[in-house]
């Protein structure tokens, strides 16, 4: 599995419009071959900056299948008008991961 990270700067004043368009575009990603998850995060310090994380089975699912699909064209049609400049995209793999242990969940499961 790989993660696509796209840093997206939006034209100031268009944040809510972009978020609405991205909510629609989410389905385009999730219906695409190899897409496992989609998340859009908004920066608290720079409210016109977003980071989109998309999990793909393979890099080819993103760079070949999705990027050459009608779904990609529709994503750009929906969200592209709000971009301040083109998104900066890179692909990541997890090298270290950790999660907190939720003891309350364990207590409920034991009941």
XYZ file of N, CA and C in Angstrom:
333
model
N 0.853 -1.182 0.000
C 0.000 0.000 0.000
C 0.891 1.235 0.000
N 0.479 2.238 -0.739
C 1.175 3.526 -0.736
C 0.161 4.621 -0.399
N 0.691 5.733 0.091
C -0.150 6.894 0.366
C 0.268 8.022 -0.563
N -0.717 8.590 -1.195
C -0.514 9.805 -1.978
C -0.738 10.973 -1.034
N 0.188 11.909 -1.026
C 0.040 13.139 -0.259
C 0.037 14.286 -1.248
N -1.053 15.031 -1.271
C -1.143 16.213 -2.128
C -1.316 17.433 -1.234
N -0.407 18.383 -1.364
C -0.546 19.656 -0.651
C -1.205 20.621 -1.624
N -2.346 21.165 -1.205
C -3.179 21.969 -2.099
C -3.438 23.334 -1.469
N -2.997 24.375 -2.144
C -3.293 25.739 -1.714
C -4.488 26.231 -2.514
N -5.485 26.742 -1.788
C -6.737 27.197 -2.378
C -6.759 28.724 -2.415
N -7.399 29.269 -3.430
C -7.557 30.724 -3.513
C -8.303 31.193 -2.268
N -7.724 32.155 -1.535
C -8.387 32.643 -0.310
C -9.827 33.066 -0.583
N -10.701 32.673 0.342
C -12.119 32.978 0.211
C -12.927 31.886 -0.467
N -12.252 30.867 -0.985
C -12.932 29.778 -1.699
C -12.830 28.440 -0.966
N -12.442 28.485 0.300
C -12.224 27.256 1.057
C -13.486 26.398 1.162
N -14.605 26.990 1.501
C -15.845 26.207 1.657
C -16.307 25.615 0.327
N -16.146 26.377 -0.757
C -16.502 25.863 -2.080
C -15.619 24.669 -2.442
N -14.325 24.784 -2.153
C -13.405 23.678 -2.411
C -13.788 22.454 -1.588
N -14.098 22.644 -0.317
C -14.473 21.520 0.544
C -15.730 20.819 0.030
N -16.684 21.586 -0.448
C -17.912 20.992 -1.000
C -17.602 20.193 -2.261
N -16.741 20.748 -3.116
C -16.363 20.041 -4.346
C -15.569 18.776 -4.012
N -14.687 18.858 -3.027
C -13.892 17.690 -2.632
C -14.778 16.594 -2.040
N -15.837 16.979 -1.337
C -16.768 15.983 -0.786
C -17.425 15.192 -1.912
N -17.715 15.852 -3.025
C -18.275 15.159 -4.182
C -17.193 14.303 -4.847
N -15.999 14.873 -5.002
C -14.901 14.175 -5.675
C -14.433 12.942 -4.901
N -14.646 12.913 -3.609
C -14.250 11.767 -2.797
C -14.762 10.462 -3.406
N -15.995 10.463 -3.874
C -16.571 9.270 -4.481
C -15.857 8.837 -5.748
N -15.307 9.789 -6.489
C -14.549 9.458 -7.702
C -13.294 8.673 -7.343
N -12.621 9.117 -6.288
C -11.426 8.403 -5.836
C -11.792 7.013 -5.345
N -12.772 6.956 -4.431
C -13.107 5.679 -3.795
C -13.639 4.635 -4.772
N -14.197 5.073 -5.884
C -14.698 4.136 -6.896
C -13.600 3.698 -7.867
N -12.419 4.265 -7.743
C -11.334 3.965 -8.675
C -10.572 2.711 -8.276
N -10.042 2.033 -9.270
C -9.282 0.800 -9.052
C -8.146 1.048 -8.057
N -8.113 0.244 -7.025
C -7.012 0.281 -6.072
C -7.095 1.342 -4.999
N -8.112 2.200 -5.009
C -8.230 3.224 -3.970
C -8.830 2.603 -2.715
N -8.129 2.789 -1.596
C -8.545 2.199 -0.330
C -9.134 3.220 0.645
N -8.681 4.472 0.573
C -9.156 5.488 1.516
C -8.863 6.878 0.973
N -9.639 7.840 1.431
C -9.505 9.250 1.026
C -9.713 10.109 2.256
N -8.801 11.041 2.502
C -8.941 11.979 3.622
C -8.468 13.356 3.171
N -9.194 14.379 3.580
C -8.784 15.752 3.300
C -8.639 16.474 4.628
N -7.454 17.053 4.855
C -7.174 17.784 6.091
C -6.955 19.256 5.749
N -7.399 20.125 6.641
C -7.207 21.567 6.468
C -6.239 22.068 7.526
N -5.293 22.892 7.119
C -4.317 23.455 8.045
C -4.993 24.459 8.972
N -4.679 24.364 10.249
C -5.205 25.336 11.217
C -4.409 26.638 11.142
N -3.109 26.532 10.858
C -2.272 27.728 10.799
C -2.404 28.479 9.481
N -2.652 27.743 8.411
C -2.806 28.344 7.078
C -4.113 27.822 6.486
N -5.234 28.467 6.797
C -6.552 27.925 6.464
C -6.852 27.746 4.977
N -6.023 28.266 4.106
C -6.213 28.040 2.667
C -5.365 26.875 2.172
N -4.677 26.186 3.087
C -3.830 25.047 2.710
C -4.466 23.747 3.190
N -4.513 22.788 2.286
C -5.078 21.471 2.571
C -4.043 20.403 2.252
N -4.202 19.283 2.914
C -3.410 18.097 2.589
C -4.390 16.948 2.367
N -4.287 16.373 1.197
C -5.155 15.266 0.826
C -4.319 13.983 0.886
N -4.828 13.013 1.615
C -4.179 11.706 1.717
C -5.085 10.689 1.038
N -4.532 9.974 0.076
C -5.276 8.921 -0.603
C -4.436 7.650 -0.508
N -5.045 6.587 -0.030
C -4.350 5.311 0.055
C -4.678 4.488 -1.181
N -3.626 3.969 -1.812
C -3.748 3.165 -3.023
C -3.086 1.815 -2.798
N -3.593 0.788 -3.465
C -2.959 -0.530 -3.387
C -1.563 -0.475 -3.989
N -1.420 0.196 -5.152
C -0.123 0.321 -5.811
C 0.036 1.735 -6.355
N 1.256 2.126 -6.628
C 1.501 3.440 -7.225
C 0.918 3.503 -8.639
N 0.893 2.347 -9.330
C 0.314 2.297 -10.677
C -1.186 2.572 -10.643
N -1.859 2.140 -9.573
C -3.295 2.434 -9.459
C -3.528 3.937 -9.455
N -2.618 4.681 -8.857
C -2.756 6.136 -8.855
C -2.255 6.747 -10.160
N -0.985 6.467 -10.481
C -0.324 7.185 -11.569
C -0.738 6.730 -12.969
N -1.200 5.509 -13.109
C -1.613 5.017 -14.436
C -3.135 4.941 -14.517
N -3.729 4.126 -13.651
C -5.176 3.898 -13.727
C -5.975 5.183 -13.467
N -5.751 5.814 -12.310
C -6.542 6.996 -11.951
C -6.194 8.199 -12.817
N -4.903 8.464 -12.979
C -4.496 9.675 -13.696
C -4.916 9.663 -15.166
N -5.190 8.496 -15.717
C -5.632 8.391 -17.112
C -7.121 8.108 -17.230
N -7.861 8.404 -16.173
C -9.291 8.063 -16.166
C -10.175 9.302 -16.270
N -11.437 9.051 -16.575
C -12.427 10.128 -16.558
C -12.623 10.661 -15.143
N -12.428 9.801 -14.143
C -12.567 10.238 -12.745
C -11.556 11.328 -12.419
N -10.321 11.200 -12.927
C -9.308 12.235 -12.699
C -9.726 13.554 -13.350
N -10.217 13.473 -14.578
C -10.662 14.694 -15.268
C -11.807 15.359 -14.506
N -12.701 14.553 -13.966
C -13.834 15.106 -13.214
C -13.359 15.720 -11.896
N -12.401 15.082 -11.225
C -11.812 15.646 -9.996
C -11.232 17.028 -10.283
N -10.486 17.137 -11.369
C -9.895 18.431 -11.716
C -10.959 19.440 -12.135
N -12.022 18.989 -12.802
C -13.102 19.903 -13.189
C -13.800 20.458 -11.947
N -14.049 19.586 -10.967
C -14.737 20.000 -9.746
C -13.877 20.893 -8.865
N -12.634 20.500 -8.645
C -11.796 21.156 -7.630
C -10.753 22.112 -8.199
N -10.340 21.868 -9.436
C -9.283 22.675 -10.044
C -9.515 24.174 -10.048
N -10.749 24.654 -10.260
C -10.956 26.104 -10.289
C -10.597 26.810 -8.980
N -10.490 26.064 -7.888
C -10.185 26.670 -6.589
C -8.698 26.636 -6.245
N -7.881 25.931 -7.056
C -6.450 25.824 -6.782
C -5.759 27.170 -6.974
N -4.947 27.554 -6.012
C -4.101 28.743 -6.152
C -2.975 28.441 -7.150
N -2.441 27.237 -7.075
C -1.425 26.727 -7.994
C -1.578 25.205 -8.028
N -0.891 24.532 -8.933
C -1.071 23.068 -9.014
C -0.680 22.377 -7.700
N -1.403 21.336 -7.317
C -1.057 20.595 -6.099
C 0.345 19.993 -6.201
N 1.006 19.924 -5.045
C 2.305 19.270 -4.957
C 2.046 17.856 -4.444
N 2.404 16.861 -5.242
C 2.049 15.470 -4.942
C 3.311 14.641 -4.748
N 3.278 13.790 -3.722
C 4.325 12.798 -3.539
C 3.700 11.525 -3.005
N 4.458 10.446 -3.072
C 3.975 9.143 -2.631
C 4.788 8.687 -1.430
N 4.098 8.140 -0.440
C 4.723 7.788 0.829
C 4.472 6.326 1.170
N 5.399 5.763 1.924
C 5.192 4.460 2.543
C 5.407 4.639 4.036
N 4.706 3.872 4.833
C 4.835 3.943 6.286
C 6.113 3.223 6.686
N 6.942 3.895 7.490
C 8.154 3.258 7.989
C 8.115 3.073 9.506
N 7.355 3.914 10.202
C 7.140 3.772 11.640
C 5.706 4.183 11.914
N 5.010 3.410 12.726
C 3.624 3.733 13.047
C 3.364 3.387 14.504
N 2.511 4.136 15.140
C 2.107 3.841 16.499
C 0.709 4.364 16.759
N 0.049 3.736 17.702
C -1.289 4.164 18.103
C -1.386 4.023 19.612
N -2.204 4.866 20.204
C -2.424 4.723 21.633
C -3.349 3.548 21.871
N -3.215 2.952 23.023
C -4.057 1.816 23.388
C -5.240 2.335 24.180
N -6.426 1.996 23.754
C -7.644 2.473 24.398
C -8.116 1.430 25.405
N -7.791 1.641 26.674
C -8.159 0.684 27.720
C -9.664 0.624 27.944
N -10.383 1.728 27.724
C -11.821 1.714 27.932
C -12.499 0.774 26.930
N -11.980 0.702 25.714
C -12.527 -0.210 24.717
C -12.299 -1.657 25.145
N -11.126 -1.930 25.725
C -10.835 -3.280 26.214
C -11.789 -3.666 27.336
N -12.099 -2.712 28.232
C -12.999 -2.990 29.350
C -14.405 -3.319 28.843
N -14.858 -2.568 27.830
C -16.188 -2.832 27.269
C -16.218 -4.193 26.562
N -15.144 -4.520 25.877
C -15.095 -5.799 25.155
C -15.104 -6.977 26.124
N -14.543 -6.775 27.308
C -14.453 -7.865 28.291
C -15.807 -8.114 28.983
N -16.701 -7.147 28.926
C -17.994 -7.298 29.616
C -18.914 -8.231 28.890
